[in-house]
PDB file of C-alpha atoms in Angstrom:
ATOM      1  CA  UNK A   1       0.000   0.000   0.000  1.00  0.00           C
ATOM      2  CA  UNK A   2       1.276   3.309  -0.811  1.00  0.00           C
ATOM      3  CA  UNK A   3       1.929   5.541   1.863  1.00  0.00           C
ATOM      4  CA  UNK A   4       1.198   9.193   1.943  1.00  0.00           C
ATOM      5  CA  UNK A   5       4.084  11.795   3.860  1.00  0.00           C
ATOM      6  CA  UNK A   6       2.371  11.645   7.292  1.00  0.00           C
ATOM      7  CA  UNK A   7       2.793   7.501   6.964  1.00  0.00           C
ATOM      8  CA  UNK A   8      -1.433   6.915   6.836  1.00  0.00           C
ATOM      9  CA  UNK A   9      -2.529   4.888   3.770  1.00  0.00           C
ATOM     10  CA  UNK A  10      -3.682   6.567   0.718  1.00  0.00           C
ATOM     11  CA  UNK A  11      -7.450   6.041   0.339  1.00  0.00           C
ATOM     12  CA  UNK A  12      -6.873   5.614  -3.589  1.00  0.00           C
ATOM     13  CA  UNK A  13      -3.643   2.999  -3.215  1.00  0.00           C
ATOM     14  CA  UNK A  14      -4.329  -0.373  -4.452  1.00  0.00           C
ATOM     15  CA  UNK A  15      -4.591  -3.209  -2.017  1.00  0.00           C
ATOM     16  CA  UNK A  16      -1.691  -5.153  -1.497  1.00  0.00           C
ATOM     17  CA  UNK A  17      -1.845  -8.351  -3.302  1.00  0.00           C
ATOM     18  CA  UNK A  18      -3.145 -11.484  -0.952  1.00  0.00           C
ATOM     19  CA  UNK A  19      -1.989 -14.920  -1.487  1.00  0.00           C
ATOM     20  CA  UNK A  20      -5.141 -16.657  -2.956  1.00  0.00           C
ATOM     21  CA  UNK A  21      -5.879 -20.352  -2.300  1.00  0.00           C
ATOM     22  CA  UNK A  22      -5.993 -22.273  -5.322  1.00  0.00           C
ATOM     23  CA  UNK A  23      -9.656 -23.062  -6.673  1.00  0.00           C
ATOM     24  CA  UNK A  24     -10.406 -26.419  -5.873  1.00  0.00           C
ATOM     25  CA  UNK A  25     -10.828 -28.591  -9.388  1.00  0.00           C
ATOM     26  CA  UNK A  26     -14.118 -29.016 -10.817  1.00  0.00           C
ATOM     27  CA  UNK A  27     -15.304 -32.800 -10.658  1.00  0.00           C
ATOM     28  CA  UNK A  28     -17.439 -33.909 -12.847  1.00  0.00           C
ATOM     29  CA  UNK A  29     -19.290 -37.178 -14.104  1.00  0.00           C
ATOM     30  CA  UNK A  30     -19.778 -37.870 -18.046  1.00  0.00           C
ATOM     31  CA  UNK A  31     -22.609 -40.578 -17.717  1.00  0.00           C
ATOM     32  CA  UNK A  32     -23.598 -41.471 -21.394  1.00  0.00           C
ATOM     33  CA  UNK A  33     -25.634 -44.008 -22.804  1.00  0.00           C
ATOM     34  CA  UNK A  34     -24.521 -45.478 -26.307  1.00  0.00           C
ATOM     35  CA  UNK A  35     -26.950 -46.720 -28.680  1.00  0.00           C
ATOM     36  CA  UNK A  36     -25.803 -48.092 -32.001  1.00  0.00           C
ATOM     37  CA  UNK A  37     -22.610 -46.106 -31.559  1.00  0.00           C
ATOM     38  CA  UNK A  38     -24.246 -42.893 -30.826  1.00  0.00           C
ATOM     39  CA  UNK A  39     -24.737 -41.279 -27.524  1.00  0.00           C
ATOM     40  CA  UNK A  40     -28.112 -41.346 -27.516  1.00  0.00           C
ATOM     41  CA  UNK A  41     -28.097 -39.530 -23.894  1.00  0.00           C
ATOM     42  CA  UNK A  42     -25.193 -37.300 -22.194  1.00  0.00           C
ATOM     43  CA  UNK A  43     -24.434 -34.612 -20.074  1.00  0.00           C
ATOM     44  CA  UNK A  44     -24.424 -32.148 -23.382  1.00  0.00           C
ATOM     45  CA  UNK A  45     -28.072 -33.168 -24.101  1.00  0.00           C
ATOM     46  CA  UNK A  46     -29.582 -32.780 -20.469  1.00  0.00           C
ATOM     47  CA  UNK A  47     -27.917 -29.489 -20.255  1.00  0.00           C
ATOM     48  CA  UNK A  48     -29.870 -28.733 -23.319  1.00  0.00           C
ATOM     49  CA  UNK A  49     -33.072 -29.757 -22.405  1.00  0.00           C
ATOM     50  CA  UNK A  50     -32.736 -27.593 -18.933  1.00  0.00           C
ATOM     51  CA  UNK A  51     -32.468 -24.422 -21.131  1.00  0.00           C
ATOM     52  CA  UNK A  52     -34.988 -25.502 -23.486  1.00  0.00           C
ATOM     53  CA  UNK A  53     -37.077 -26.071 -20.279  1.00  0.00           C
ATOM     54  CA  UNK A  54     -35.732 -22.513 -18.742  1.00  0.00           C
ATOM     55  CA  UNK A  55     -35.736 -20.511 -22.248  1.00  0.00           C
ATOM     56  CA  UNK A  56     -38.964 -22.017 -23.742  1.00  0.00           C
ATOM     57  CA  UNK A  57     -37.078 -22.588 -27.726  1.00  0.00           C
ATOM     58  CA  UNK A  58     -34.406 -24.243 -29.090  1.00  0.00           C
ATOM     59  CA  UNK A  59     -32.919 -21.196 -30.112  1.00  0.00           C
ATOM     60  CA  UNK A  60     -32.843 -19.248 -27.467  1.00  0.00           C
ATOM     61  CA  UNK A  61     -31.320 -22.456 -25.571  1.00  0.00           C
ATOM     62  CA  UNK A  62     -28.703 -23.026 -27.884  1.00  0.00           C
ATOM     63  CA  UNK A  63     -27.536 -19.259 -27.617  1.00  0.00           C
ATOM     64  CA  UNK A  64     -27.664 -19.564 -24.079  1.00  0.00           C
ATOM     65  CA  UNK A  65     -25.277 -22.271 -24.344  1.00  0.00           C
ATOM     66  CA  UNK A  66     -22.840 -20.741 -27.126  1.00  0.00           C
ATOM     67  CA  UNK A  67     -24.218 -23.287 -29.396  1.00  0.00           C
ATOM     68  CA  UNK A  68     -25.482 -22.547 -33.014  1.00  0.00           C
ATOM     69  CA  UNK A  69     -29.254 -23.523 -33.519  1.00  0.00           C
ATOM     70  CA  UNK A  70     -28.061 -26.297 -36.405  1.00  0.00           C
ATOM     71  CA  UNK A  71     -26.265 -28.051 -33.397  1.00  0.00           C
ATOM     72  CA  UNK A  72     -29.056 -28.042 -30.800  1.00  0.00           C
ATOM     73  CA  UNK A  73     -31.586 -28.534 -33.165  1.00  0.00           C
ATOM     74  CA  UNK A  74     -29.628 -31.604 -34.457  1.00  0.00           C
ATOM     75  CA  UNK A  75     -28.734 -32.311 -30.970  1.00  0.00           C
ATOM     76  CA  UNK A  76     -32.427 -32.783 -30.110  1.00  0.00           C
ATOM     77  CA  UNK A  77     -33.793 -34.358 -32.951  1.00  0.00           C
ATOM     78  CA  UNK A  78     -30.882 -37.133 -31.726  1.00  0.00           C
ATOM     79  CA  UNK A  79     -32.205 -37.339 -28.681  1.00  0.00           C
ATOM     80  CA  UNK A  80     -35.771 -37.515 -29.570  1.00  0.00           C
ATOM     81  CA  UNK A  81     -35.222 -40.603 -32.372  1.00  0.00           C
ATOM     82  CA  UNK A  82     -33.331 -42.571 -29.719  1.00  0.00           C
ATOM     83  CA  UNK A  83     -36.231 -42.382 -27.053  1.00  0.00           C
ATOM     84  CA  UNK A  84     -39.737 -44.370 -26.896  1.00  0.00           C
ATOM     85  CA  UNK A  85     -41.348 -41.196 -26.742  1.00  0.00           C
ATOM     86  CA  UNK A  86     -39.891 -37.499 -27.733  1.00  0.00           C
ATOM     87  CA  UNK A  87     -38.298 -35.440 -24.896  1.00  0.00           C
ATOM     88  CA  UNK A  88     -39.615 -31.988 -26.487  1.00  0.00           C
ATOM     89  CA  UNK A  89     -42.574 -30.278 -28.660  1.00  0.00           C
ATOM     90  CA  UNK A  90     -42.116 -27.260 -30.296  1.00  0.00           C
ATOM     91  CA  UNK A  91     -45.023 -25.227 -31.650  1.00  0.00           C
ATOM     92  CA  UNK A  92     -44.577 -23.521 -34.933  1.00  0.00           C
ATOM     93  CA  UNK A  93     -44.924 -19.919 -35.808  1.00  0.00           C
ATOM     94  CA  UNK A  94     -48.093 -18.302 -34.806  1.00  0.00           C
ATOM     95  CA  UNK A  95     -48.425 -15.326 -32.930  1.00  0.00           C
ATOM     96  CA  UNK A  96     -45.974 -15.677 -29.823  1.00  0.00           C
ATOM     97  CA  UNK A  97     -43.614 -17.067 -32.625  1.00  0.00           C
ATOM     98  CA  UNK A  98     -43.475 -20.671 -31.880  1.00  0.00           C
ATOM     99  CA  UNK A  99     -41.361 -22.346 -28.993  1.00  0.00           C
ATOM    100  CA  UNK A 100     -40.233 -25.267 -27.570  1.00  0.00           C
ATOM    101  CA  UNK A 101     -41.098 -27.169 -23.929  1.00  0.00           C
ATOM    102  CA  UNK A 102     -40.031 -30.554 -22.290  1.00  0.00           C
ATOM    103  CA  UNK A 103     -42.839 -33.290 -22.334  1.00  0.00           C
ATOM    104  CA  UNK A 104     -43.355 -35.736 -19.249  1.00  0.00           C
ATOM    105  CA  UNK A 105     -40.787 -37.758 -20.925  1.00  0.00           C
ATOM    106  CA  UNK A 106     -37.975 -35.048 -21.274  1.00  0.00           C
ATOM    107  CA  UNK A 107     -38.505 -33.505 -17.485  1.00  0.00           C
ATOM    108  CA  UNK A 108     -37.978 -37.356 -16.405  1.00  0.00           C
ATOM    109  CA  UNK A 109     -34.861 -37.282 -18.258  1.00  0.00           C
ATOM    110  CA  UNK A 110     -33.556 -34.578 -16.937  1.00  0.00           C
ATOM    111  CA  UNK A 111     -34.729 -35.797 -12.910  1.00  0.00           C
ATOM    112  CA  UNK A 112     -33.207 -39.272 -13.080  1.00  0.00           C
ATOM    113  CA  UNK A 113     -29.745 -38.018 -14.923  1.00  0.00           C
ATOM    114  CA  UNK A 114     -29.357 -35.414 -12.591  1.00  0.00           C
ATOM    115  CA  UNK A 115     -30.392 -37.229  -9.464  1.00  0.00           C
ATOM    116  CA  UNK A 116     -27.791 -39.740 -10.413  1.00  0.00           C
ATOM    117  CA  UNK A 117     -25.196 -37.508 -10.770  1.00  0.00           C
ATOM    118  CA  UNK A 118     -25.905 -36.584  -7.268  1.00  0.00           C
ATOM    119  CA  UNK A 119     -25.868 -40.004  -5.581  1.00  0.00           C
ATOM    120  CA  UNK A 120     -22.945 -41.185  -7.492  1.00  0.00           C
ATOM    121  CA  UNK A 121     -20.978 -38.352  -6.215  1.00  0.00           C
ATOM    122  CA  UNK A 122     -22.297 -38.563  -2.721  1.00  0.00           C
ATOM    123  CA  UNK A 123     -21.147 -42.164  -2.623  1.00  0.00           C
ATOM    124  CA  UNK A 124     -18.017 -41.414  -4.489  1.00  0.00           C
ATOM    125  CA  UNK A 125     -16.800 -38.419  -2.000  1.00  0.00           C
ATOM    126  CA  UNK A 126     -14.235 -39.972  -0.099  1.00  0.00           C
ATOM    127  CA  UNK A 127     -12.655 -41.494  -3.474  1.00  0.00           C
ATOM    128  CA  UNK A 128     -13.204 -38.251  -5.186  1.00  0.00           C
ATOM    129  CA  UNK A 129     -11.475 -36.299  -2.399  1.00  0.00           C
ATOM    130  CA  UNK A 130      -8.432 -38.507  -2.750  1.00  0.00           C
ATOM    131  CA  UNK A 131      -7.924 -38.315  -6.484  1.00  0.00           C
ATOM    132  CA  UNK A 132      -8.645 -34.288  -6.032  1.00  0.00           C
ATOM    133  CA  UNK A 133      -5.793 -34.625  -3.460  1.00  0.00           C
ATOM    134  CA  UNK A 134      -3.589 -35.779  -6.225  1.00  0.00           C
ATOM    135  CA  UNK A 135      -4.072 -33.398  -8.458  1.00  0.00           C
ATOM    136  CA  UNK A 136      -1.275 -30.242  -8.704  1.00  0.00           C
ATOM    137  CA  UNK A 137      -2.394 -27.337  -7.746  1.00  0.00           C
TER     138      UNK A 137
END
């Protein structure tokens, strides 16, 4: 800190610089399900139906995730050939402009992946703290 004659600290000096703790690494688990050599179901495709689900289009999903509309649109229309039943609807044109929404089948999706995500992790912590403790920080 920089010091003014009368040795108080100038009010506009810049802090001095702390020693900060390095961030602790991000863990995360890739769960995907392969059918026919395609992933049929992965973390990329859950986090795009949450912003469909939070956005209410495909577009405006895809631009919240830096994607291009081609690749979410393509993404989706994946997802929805490899399940029973389709994951979205989308409504065409019309006044509000169209838009897309999760069905029954697409909020379930998105419940069980995340809720195992959760439980694996839980059960994995003490593993997972022990490989995080080998990592250089």
């Amino acid at each position: 800190m920089t010091k003014s004659p009368n040795d108080q600290p100038r009010a506009d000096a810049p802090a001095p610089a702390q020693a900060q703790k390095p961030a602790r690494p991000d863990v995360r688990f890739r769960m995907r399900i392969i059918q026919d050599g395609t992933i049929a179901l992965g973390p990329g495709k859950v986090s795009l139906l949450e912003a469909v689900r939070e956005h209410g289009s495909i577009s405006a999903a895809a631009r919240s995730l830096n994607m291009s509309y081609r690749r979410a649109w393509l993404l989706m229309d994946e997802l929805n050939r490899a399940l029973a039943s389709p994951a979205t609807v989308s409504e065409h044109g019309g006044q509000s402009g169209g838009g897309s929404m999760l069905t029954p089948v697409g909020e379930e999706i998105v419940r069980l992946y995340r809720s195992i995500e959760a439980r694996a992790a839980a059960v994995c912590e003490a593993e997972i703290e022990a490989l995080v403790k080998l990592v250089k920080t």
